[in-house]
Each structure stands twice: as structure tokens, then as C-alpha cells.
Short mmCIF file of C-alpha atoms in Angstrom, two decimals:
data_model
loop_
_atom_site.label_atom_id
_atom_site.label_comp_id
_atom_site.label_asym_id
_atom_site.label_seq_id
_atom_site.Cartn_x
_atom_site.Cartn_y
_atom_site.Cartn_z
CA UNK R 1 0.00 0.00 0.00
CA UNK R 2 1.33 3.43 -0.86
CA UNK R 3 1.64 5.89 1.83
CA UNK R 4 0.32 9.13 1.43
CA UNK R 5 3.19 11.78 1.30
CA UNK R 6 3.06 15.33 -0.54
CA UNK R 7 5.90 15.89 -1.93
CA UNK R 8 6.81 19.81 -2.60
CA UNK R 9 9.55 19.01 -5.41
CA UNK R 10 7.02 17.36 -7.69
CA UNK R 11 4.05 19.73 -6.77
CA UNK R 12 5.01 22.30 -9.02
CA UNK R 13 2.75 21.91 -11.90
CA UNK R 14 5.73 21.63 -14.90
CA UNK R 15 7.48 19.17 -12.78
CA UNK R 16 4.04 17.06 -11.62
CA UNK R 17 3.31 16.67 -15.42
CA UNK R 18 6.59 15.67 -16.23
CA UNK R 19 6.40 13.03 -13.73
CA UNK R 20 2.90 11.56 -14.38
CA UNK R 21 4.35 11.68 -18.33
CA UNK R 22 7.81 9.45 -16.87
CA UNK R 23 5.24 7.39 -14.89
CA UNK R 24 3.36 6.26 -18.37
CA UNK R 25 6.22 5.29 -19.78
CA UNK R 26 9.60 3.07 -19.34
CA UNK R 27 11.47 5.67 -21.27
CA UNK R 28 10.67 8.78 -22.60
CA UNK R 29 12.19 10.76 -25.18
CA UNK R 30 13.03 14.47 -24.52
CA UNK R 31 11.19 15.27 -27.73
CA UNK R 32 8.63 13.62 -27.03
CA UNK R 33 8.62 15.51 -23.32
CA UNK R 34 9.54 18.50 -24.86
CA UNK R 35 6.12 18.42 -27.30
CA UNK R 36 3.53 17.03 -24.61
CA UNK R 37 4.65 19.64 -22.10
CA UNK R 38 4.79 22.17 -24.20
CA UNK R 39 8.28 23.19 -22.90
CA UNK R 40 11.86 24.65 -24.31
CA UNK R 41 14.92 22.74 -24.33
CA UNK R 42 16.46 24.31 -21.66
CA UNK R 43 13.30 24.42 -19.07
CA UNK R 44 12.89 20.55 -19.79
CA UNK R 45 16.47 20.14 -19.09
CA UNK R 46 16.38 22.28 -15.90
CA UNK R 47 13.12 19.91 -14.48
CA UNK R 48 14.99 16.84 -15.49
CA UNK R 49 18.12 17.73 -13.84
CA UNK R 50 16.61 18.88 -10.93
CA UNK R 51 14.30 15.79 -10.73
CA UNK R 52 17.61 13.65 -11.81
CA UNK R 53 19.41 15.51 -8.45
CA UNK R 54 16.53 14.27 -6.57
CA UNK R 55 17.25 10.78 -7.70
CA UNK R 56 13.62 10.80 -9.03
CA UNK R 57 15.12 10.38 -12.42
CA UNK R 58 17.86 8.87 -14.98
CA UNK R 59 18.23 10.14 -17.56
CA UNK R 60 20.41 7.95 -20.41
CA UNK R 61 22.14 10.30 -23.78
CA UNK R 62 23.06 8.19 -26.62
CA UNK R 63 24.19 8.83 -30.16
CA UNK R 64 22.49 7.49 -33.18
CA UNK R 65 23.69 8.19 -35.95
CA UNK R 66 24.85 11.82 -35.93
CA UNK R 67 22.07 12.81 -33.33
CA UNK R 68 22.65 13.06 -29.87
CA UNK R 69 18.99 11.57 -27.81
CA UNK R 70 17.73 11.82 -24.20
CA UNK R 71 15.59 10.18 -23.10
CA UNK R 72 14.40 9.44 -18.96
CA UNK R 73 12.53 7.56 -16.59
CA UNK R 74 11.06 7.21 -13.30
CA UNK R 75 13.65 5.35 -10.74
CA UNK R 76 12.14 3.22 -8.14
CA UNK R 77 12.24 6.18 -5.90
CA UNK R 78 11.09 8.83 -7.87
CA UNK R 79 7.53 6.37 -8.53
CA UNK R 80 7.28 5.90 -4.80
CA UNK R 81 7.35 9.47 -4.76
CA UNK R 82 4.59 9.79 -7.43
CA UNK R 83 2.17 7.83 -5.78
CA UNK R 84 2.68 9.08 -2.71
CA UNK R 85 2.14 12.47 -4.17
CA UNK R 86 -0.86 11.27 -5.99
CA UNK R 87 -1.94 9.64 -2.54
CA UNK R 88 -1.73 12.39 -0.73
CA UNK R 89 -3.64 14.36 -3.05
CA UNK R 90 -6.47 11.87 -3.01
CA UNK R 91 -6.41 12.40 0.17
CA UNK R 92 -6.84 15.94 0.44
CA UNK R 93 -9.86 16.23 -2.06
CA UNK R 94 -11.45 13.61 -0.35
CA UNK R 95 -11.05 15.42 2.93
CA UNK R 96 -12.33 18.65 1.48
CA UNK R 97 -15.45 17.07 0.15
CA UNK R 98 -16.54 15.16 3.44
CA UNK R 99 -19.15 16.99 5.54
CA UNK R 100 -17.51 18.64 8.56
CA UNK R 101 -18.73 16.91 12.13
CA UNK R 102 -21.03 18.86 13.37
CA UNK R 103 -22.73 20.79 9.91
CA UNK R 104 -25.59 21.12 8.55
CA UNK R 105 -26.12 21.04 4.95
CA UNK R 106 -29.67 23.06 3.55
CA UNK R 107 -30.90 21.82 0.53
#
């Protein structure tokens, strides 16, 4: 069972989209990133090192041909901290929409 933790470095809402994107995937291409987020190369590159720092994320370059590729993932830790995240925010919405002891609702 996952336990519920908020987690403030994947919160923000660049880096909690790039996450949910690494958590769809094995891999990910940074093109592919780049597109679905909607970011530049050097803002994706600043969220993946920071997430890579974190040890959220690897990140793997490679040379094909005469292309240099990037592509990511989640590490074990970094999807523990993803669902707990994700947890935690369950949690909160579900706490927000529960009647408070003691209320009345009108209808």
C-alpha cells in the first residue's frame, strides 16, 4: 500500500506533469517531453536535472547516428514518490469534500 506523502519538489505543476508523463512510460524521449509539455529545451532540461538531483530520475544520452537523444525515466524512488504524491492528493480532495462533524447542509 502506498503511503500518502506530498511531496513539494514534484508539486510544481511543470514538474508534476513531467512526472505523471515518466510514470506512463519506461522511457521517454526528450522530444517527445519537450512536445507534450509544451516546454523549451532548456526548461525541460532544468526539471529533469533537478528531478535527476533528486534521484527521481535517470536520464540515459546516446548517439544514433549523428544525433545526440535523451531520453528518462522514473527510478524506483522517484515512482514511490509519485504515488505518494498522488496519494496524498487523493487524500486531500477527499477530505475537502466530506461533511464537517457537526454541519448542517440546507438543501
Amino acid at each position: 500500500m502506498t503511503t500518502a506523502r506530498f511531496d513539494e519538489l514534484i508539486h510544481p505543476s511543470t514538474r508534476l506533469s513531467l512526472v505523471a508523463a515518466l510514470a506512463a512510460a519506461d522511457w521517454a524521449e526528450f522530444a517527445f517531453l519537450k512536445d507534450r509539455l509544451g516546454l523549451s529545451d532548456s526548461a525541460l532540461s532544468k526539471q529533469l536535472a533537478t528531478l535527476e538531483e533528486a534521484g527521481y530520475v535517470a536520464t540515459e544520452r546516446r548517439v544514433c547516428g549523428s544525433r545526440r537523444r535523451v531520453r528518462a525515466r522514473l527510478t524506483r524512488a522517484g515512482r514511490d514518490a509519485f504515488d505518494g504524491h498522488l496519494a496524498a492528493l487523493q487524500a486531500i480532495v477527499i477530505d475537502a469534500t466530506r461533511p464537517a462533524e457537526g454541519s448542517t447542509t440546507h438543501s
